[in-house]
Coordinates of C-alpha atoms in Angstrom, one line a residue:
X1 CA 79.7 -27.3 -76.2
X2 CA 81.8 -29.9 -74.3
X3 CA 80.5 -32.3 -76.9
X4 CA 82.5 -35.4 -74.6
X5 CA 80.8 -34.4 -70.7
X6 CA 79.3 -37.1 -70.2
X7 CA 77.1 -37.0 -66.4
X8 CA 75.8 -38.9 -63.9
X9 CA 72.9 -39.0 -63.7
X10 CA 69.7 -39.3 -60.6
X11 CA 68.6 -43.2 -59.4
X12 CA 64.9 -43.6 -60.2
X13 CA 63.4 -44.6 -57.9
X14 CA 59.9 -45.4 -58.0
X15 CA 60.1 -42.8 -61.3
X16 CA 61.4 -40.3 -58.7
X17 CA 64.6 -39.7 -58.0
X18 CA 66.9 -39.5 -55.1
X19 CA 68.3 -36.4 -53.6
X20 CA 72.2 -36.4 -52.2
X21 CA 75.1 -34.8 -54.6
X22 CA 75.1 -34.2 -57.9
X23 CA 78.2 -34.6 -59.0
X24 CA 79.7 -34.2 -63.0
X25 CA 82.3 -36.2 -64.6
X26 CA 84.3 -36.5 -67.3
X27 CA 84.8 -39.4 -69.4
X28 CA 86.8 -39.6 -72.8
X29 CA 86.3 -42.5 -75.3
X30 CA 86.6 -43.0 -78.8
X31 CA 83.7 -41.7 -79.9
X32 CA 82.3 -37.8 -78.7
X33 CA 78.6 -37.7 -79.4
X34 CA 77.8 -34.0 -79.3
X35 CA 75.4 -33.1 -76.5
X36 CA 72.9 -30.7 -78.0
X37 CA 72.5 -32.5 -82.1
X38 CA 70.0 -30.2 -84.5
X39 CA 66.7 -32.8 -85.7
X40 CA 65.2 -32.3 -88.8
X41 CA 62.2 -34.5 -89.4
X42 CA 59.5 -33.7 -90.2
X43 CA 61.8 -30.9 -92.6
X44 CA 61.8 -31.3 -96.0
X45 CA 63.2 -29.5 -99.2
X46 CA 64.0 -25.1 -98.4
X47 CA 62.9 -25.2 -95.4
X48 CA 65.1 -28.5 -94.1
X49 CA 68.4 -26.7 -96.5
X50 CA 67.9 -23.0 -94.6
X51 CA 67.5 -25.1 -91.1
X52 CA 70.1 -27.3 -91.2
X53 CA 72.9 -24.3 -92.5
X54 CA 71.9 -21.6 -89.7
X55 CA 72.2 -24.0 -87.1
X56 CA 75.5 -25.1 -88.0
X57 CA 76.0 -21.0 -88.5
X58 CA 74.4 -20.9 -85.2
X59 CA 77.5 -23.8 -83.8
X60 CA 75.6 -26.9 -83.5
X61 CA 78.1 -29.8 -85.2
X62 CA 75.4 -32.2 -84.4
X63 CA 73.1 -32.6 -87.3
X64 CA 70.5 -36.1 -87.5
X65 CA 68.2 -37.6 -90.2
X66 CA 67.1 -40.6 -91.2
X67 CA 66.0 -42.2 -94.4
X68 CA 62.3 -42.5 -92.8
X69 CA 62.8 -39.1 -93.0
X70 CA 62.9 -38.3 -97.5
X71 CA 65.2 -35.3 -96.5
X72 CA 69.2 -36.9 -96.6
X73 CA 69.3 -35.0 -99.6
X74 CA 68.1 -31.6 -98.1
X75 CA 70.7 -31.9 -94.9
X76 CA 73.4 -32.9 -97.1
X77 CA 72.8 -29.5 -99.2
X78 CA 72.0 -27.5 -96.1
X79 CA 75.9 -29.2 -94.9
X80 CA 77.6 -28.2 -98.1
X81 CA 75.8 -24.7 -98.4
X82 CA 77.3 -24.2 -94.8
X83 CA 80.4 -24.4 -95.6
X84 CA 81.6 -26.4 -92.6
X85 CA 84.4 -28.6 -93.0
X86 CA 82.7 -32.0 -93.2
X87 CA 85.6 -33.8 -90.5
X88 CA 84.1 -30.9 -87.8
X89 CA 80.7 -32.4 -87.6
X90 CA 79.2 -35.6 -87.0
X91 CA 76.0 -36.4 -89.6
X92 CA 73.5 -39.2 -88.2
X93 CA 71.6 -41.1 -90.0
X94 CA 69.6 -44.5 -89.5
X95 CA 68.2 -47.3 -91.7
X96 CA 64.3 -48.0 -91.9
X97 CA 62.6 -51.3 -91.0
X98 CA 61.5 -52.2 -95.2
X99 CA 66.2 -51.9 -95.8
X100 CA 67.2 -54.3 -93.2
X101 CA 66.6 -57.4 -94.8
X102 CA 70.1 -58.2 -96.5
X103 CA 68.8 -57.7 -99.6
X104 CA 68.4 -53.4 -99.1
X105 CA 70.9 -53.0 -96.8
X106 CA 73.7 -52.0 -98.3
X107 CA 72.1 -50.6 -101.5
X108 CA 69.9 -47.8 -98.8
X109 CA 72.9 -46.6 -97.0
X110 CA 75.1 -46.4 -100.2
X111 CA 72.2 -44.1 -101.2
X112 CA 72.1 -42.5 -97.7
X113 CA 75.7 -41.5 -97.8
X114 CA 75.0 -40.6 -101.6
X115 CA 73.0 -38.3 -100.1
X116 CA 74.9 -37.0 -97.7
X117 CA 77.8 -36.5 -99.2
X118 CA 80.1 -38.9 -97.9
X119 CA 80.8 -41.7 -94.6
X120 CA 78.4 -40.5 -91.5
X121 CA 79.4 -40.5 -88.4
X122 CA 77.1 -42.8 -86.9
X123 CA 73.8 -45.5 -88.5
X124 CA 71.6 -46.3 -86.7
X125 CA 69.0 -49.2 -86.7
X126 CA 65.7 -47.4 -87.0
X127 CA 63.2 -49.6 -85.7
X128 CA 63.6 -52.3 -84.6
X129 CA 62.4 -55.4 -86.2
X130 CA 60.7 -58.6 -85.4
X131 CA 62.2 -60.4 -83.1
X132 CA 63.5 -63.1 -85.3
X133 CA 65.1 -60.7 -87.1
X134 CA 67.2 -59.3 -85.0
X135 CA 70.7 -60.3 -85.0
X136 CA 71.0 -60.4 -88.6
X137 CA 70.2 -56.9 -89.1
X138 CA 72.5 -56.3 -86.3
X139 CA 75.5 -58.2 -88.1
X140 CA 74.5 -55.6 -91.1
X141 CA 75.5 -52.6 -89.1
X142 CA 78.3 -54.4 -88.5
X143 CA 79.2 -55.5 -91.6
X144 CA 79.2 -51.3 -92.9
X145 CA 80.9 -50.2 -90.5
X146 CA 83.8 -53.0 -91.8
X147 CA 82.8 -52.3 -94.9
X148 CA 83.6 -48.2 -94.3
X149 CA 80.5 -46.6 -94.6
X150 CA 80.2 -45.0 -91.9
X151 CA 82.9 -44.5 -88.7
X152 CA 80.4 -45.8 -85.5
X153 CA 77.0 -47.9 -84.9
X154 CA 74.1 -47.7 -83.3
X155 CA 70.2 -48.6 -82.9
X156 CA 67.1 -46.2 -82.0
X157 CA 63.9 -47.3 -80.5
X158 CA 65.6 -50.7 -78.9
X159 CA 64.8 -51.2 -74.9
X160 CA 66.4 -52.5 -72.6
X161 CA 66.3 -55.8 -72.8
X162 CA 67.4 -55.4 -76.5
X163 CA 69.9 -53.6 -76.7
X164 CA 71.4 -55.7 -75.0
X165 CA 71.0 -58.6 -76.9
X166 CA 71.7 -56.0 -80.0
X167 CA 75.0 -54.6 -78.3
X168 CA 76.1 -58.7 -77.5
X169 CA 75.7 -59.8 -80.7
X170 CA 77.6 -56.4 -82.7
X171 CA 80.0 -57.9 -79.8
X172 CA 80.7 -54.2 -77.7
X173 CA 80.3 -51.9 -81.2
X174 CA 77.1 -50.1 -80.8
X175 CA 77.8 -46.4 -79.9
X176 CA 74.6 -45.5 -79.5
X177 CA 71.0 -45.8 -78.6
X178 CA 68.4 -42.8 -79.8
X179 CA 64.8 -42.8 -78.2
X180 CA 61.9 -41.3 -77.2
X181 CA 63.4 -38.9 -74.0
X182 CA 61.9 -35.8 -72.5
X183 CA 60.4 -34.9 -68.4
X184 CA 57.3 -36.4 -69.1
X185 CA 58.8 -39.6 -70.1
X186 CA 60.1 -42.8 -67.7
X187 CA 63.0 -44.1 -69.5
X188 CA 65.0 -44.3 -66.3
X189 CA 65.3 -48.2 -67.9
X190 CA 66.7 -47.3 -71.2
X191 CA 69.3 -45.1 -69.7
X192 CA 70.4 -47.9 -67.0
X193 CA 71.2 -50.6 -69.5
X194 CA 72.4 -47.5 -71.9
X195 CA 74.9 -46.8 -69.0
X196 CA 75.8 -50.4 -68.3
X197 CA 76.6 -51.6 -71.5
X198 CA 79.7 -48.0 -72.6
X199 CA 76.5 -46.9 -74.5
X200 CA 74.9 -43.1 -75.0
X201 CA 71.3 -42.5 -75.2
X202 CA 69.8 -39.5 -77.6
X203 CA 67.1 -38.3 -76.8
X204 CA 64.6 -37.9 -80.1
X205 CA 61.3 -35.4 -78.7
X206 CA 63.4 -33.3 -75.7
X207 CA 60.4 -31.6 -75.7
X208 CA 57.2 -33.8 -75.7
X209 CA 55.9 -31.6 -78.9
X210 CA 56.3 -28.6 -76.7
X211 CA 54.6 -30.1 -73.6
X212 CA 57.5 -30.3 -71.8
X213 CA 57.7 -26.4 -71.8
X214 CA 54.0 -26.0 -70.1
X215 CA 54.2 -28.3 -67.2
X216 CA 53.9 -26.0 -64.3
X217 CA 57.6 -26.7 -62.5
X218 CA 60.0 -26.3 -65.8
X219 CA 58.1 -22.5 -66.3
X220 CA 58.9 -22.2 -62.2
X221 CA 61.8 -22.7 -62.6
X222 CA 62.8 -20.6 -66.3
X223 CA 61.7 -18.0 -64.3
X224 CA 63.8 -18.4 -62.2
X225 CA 67.1 -18.7 -63.8
X226 CA 65.0 -16.2 -65.9
X227 CA 65.9 -18.6 -68.6
X228 CA 63.1 -19.4 -71.3
X229 CA 61.5 -23.2 -70.1
X230 CA 63.1 -24.8 -73.3
X231 CA 66.2 -24.2 -72.5
X232 CA 65.9 -25.6 -68.4
X233 CA 63.8 -28.8 -70.2
X234 CA 67.4 -29.3 -72.6
X235 CA 69.8 -28.7 -69.8
X236 CA 67.9 -31.7 -67.3
X237 CA 68.5 -33.9 -70.3
X238 CA 72.3 -33.2 -70.8
X239 CA 73.3 -32.9 -67.3
X240 CA 72.4 -36.3 -68.0
X241 CA 74.9 -37.5 -70.4
X242 CA 72.1 -37.8 -72.5
X243 CA 72.3 -36.0 -76.3
X244 CA 69.0 -34.8 -77.3
X245 CA 68.3 -32.8 -80.5
X246 CA 65.2 -30.7 -80.5
X247 CA 64.5 -29.4 -83.9
X248 CA 63.4 -25.9 -84.5
X249 CA 62.7 -23.8 -87.9
X250 CA 63.2 -20.8 -86.0
X251 CA 66.9 -19.4 -86.0
X252 CA 65.9 -17.4 -82.6
X253 CA 65.0 -20.9 -81.0
X254 CA 67.9 -22.7 -82.2
X255 CA 70.1 -20.2 -80.6
X256 CA 68.0 -20.5 -77.9
X257 CA 68.4 -24.4 -77.3
X258 CA 71.8 -24.3 -78.1
X259 CA 72.6 -22.1 -74.9
X260 CA 70.7 -25.3 -72.7
X261 CA 75.2 -25.8 -72.7
X262 CA 75.9 -23.1 -71.4
X263 CA 74.7 -23.2 -67.2
X264 CA 74.3 -26.6 -64.9
X265 CA 70.8 -26.5 -63.1
X266 CA 71.3 -27.7 -59.1
X267 CA 70.4 -30.5 -57.4
X268 CA 66.7 -29.5 -56.5
X269 CA 65.7 -28.8 -60.2
X270 CA 66.9 -32.0 -61.4
X271 CA 65.2 -33.4 -59.1
X272 CA 61.7 -31.1 -59.3
X273 CA 61.9 -31.7 -63.1
X274 CA 63.1 -35.7 -62.7
X275 CA 59.7 -35.7 -60.2
X276 CA 57.2 -35.2 -64.2
X277 CA 58.2 -39.2 -65.4
X278 CA 56.1 -40.7 -63.5
X279 CA 53.8 -39.7 -66.2
X280 CA 55.5 -41.5 -68.7
X281 CA 53.4 -40.2 -71.9
X282 CA 55.2 -41.7 -74.3
X283 CA 54.2 -39.7 -77.8
X284 CA 55.1 -41.3 -81.1
X285 CA 53.7 -44.8 -81.5
X286 CA 52.9 -46.2 -78.3
X287 CA 51.7 -49.5 -79.8
X288 CA 53.9 -49.9 -83.0
X289 CA 55.8 -52.3 -80.2
X290 CA 53.2 -53.1 -77.8
X291 CA 54.2 -56.2 -75.6
X292 CA 58.3 -54.8 -76.9
X293 CA 58.4 -51.8 -74.5
X294 CA 59.5 -52.7 -71.5
X295 CA 61.2 -56.0 -72.3

């Protein structure tokens, strides 16, 4: 897998994507986020430890966790159990909302690093704070990077307008925005903003909690290519230069997910899957940021 592969997305028009030649191109950046990662929510305990170790054995090098998941210590143990050198990994964690205040931010991050076994490769703000608190939270994120607590910084669940504000406040230091991204939701605004800013999107819930794998269009494409529907959905994501972080406790499924990096979908398949985004089915916290998602 080439973790530095950034690929041109289709242009969204009325929730559809224009036909045309789908071209791939490489963009070298200071930090290369592997486009296939292993998500760890809601794993805890032995399940988290064994699943992380198994994913690393399969070949994953991008591991995603968060303070809110309550599993950083288990994820750290799984990493150590794998025997993979830490320098070969890209480990991501996120600061939960209640820890964004100045009185809690640094202490919470230091606890995360203790549990994970050292500085993380990417530290994110998990959810946008209230408008009045955004600048302060971003400032503390920048300070954490300057203090050596993390190698890179970013955000999660930031709509396009708020992402632009955060990127400006951080003077261009943000490299990532992690959002719900799958074939059943239209995230063209978030993707366009990220690209304008030179930021990579990461896709959580990339299979739409299994719903994407039941779509007739995806099933037909999967049958034609002789691959599971999950691989087709994941390939649609990473072929747009978006990092996908699926979670599974099955080593067999994890190995299949990893194979999404081994083939390319033709233009007509990408366009057919992209048309499904018109459903705009937001599955994660659809009301928690009511009025802010499209800001």
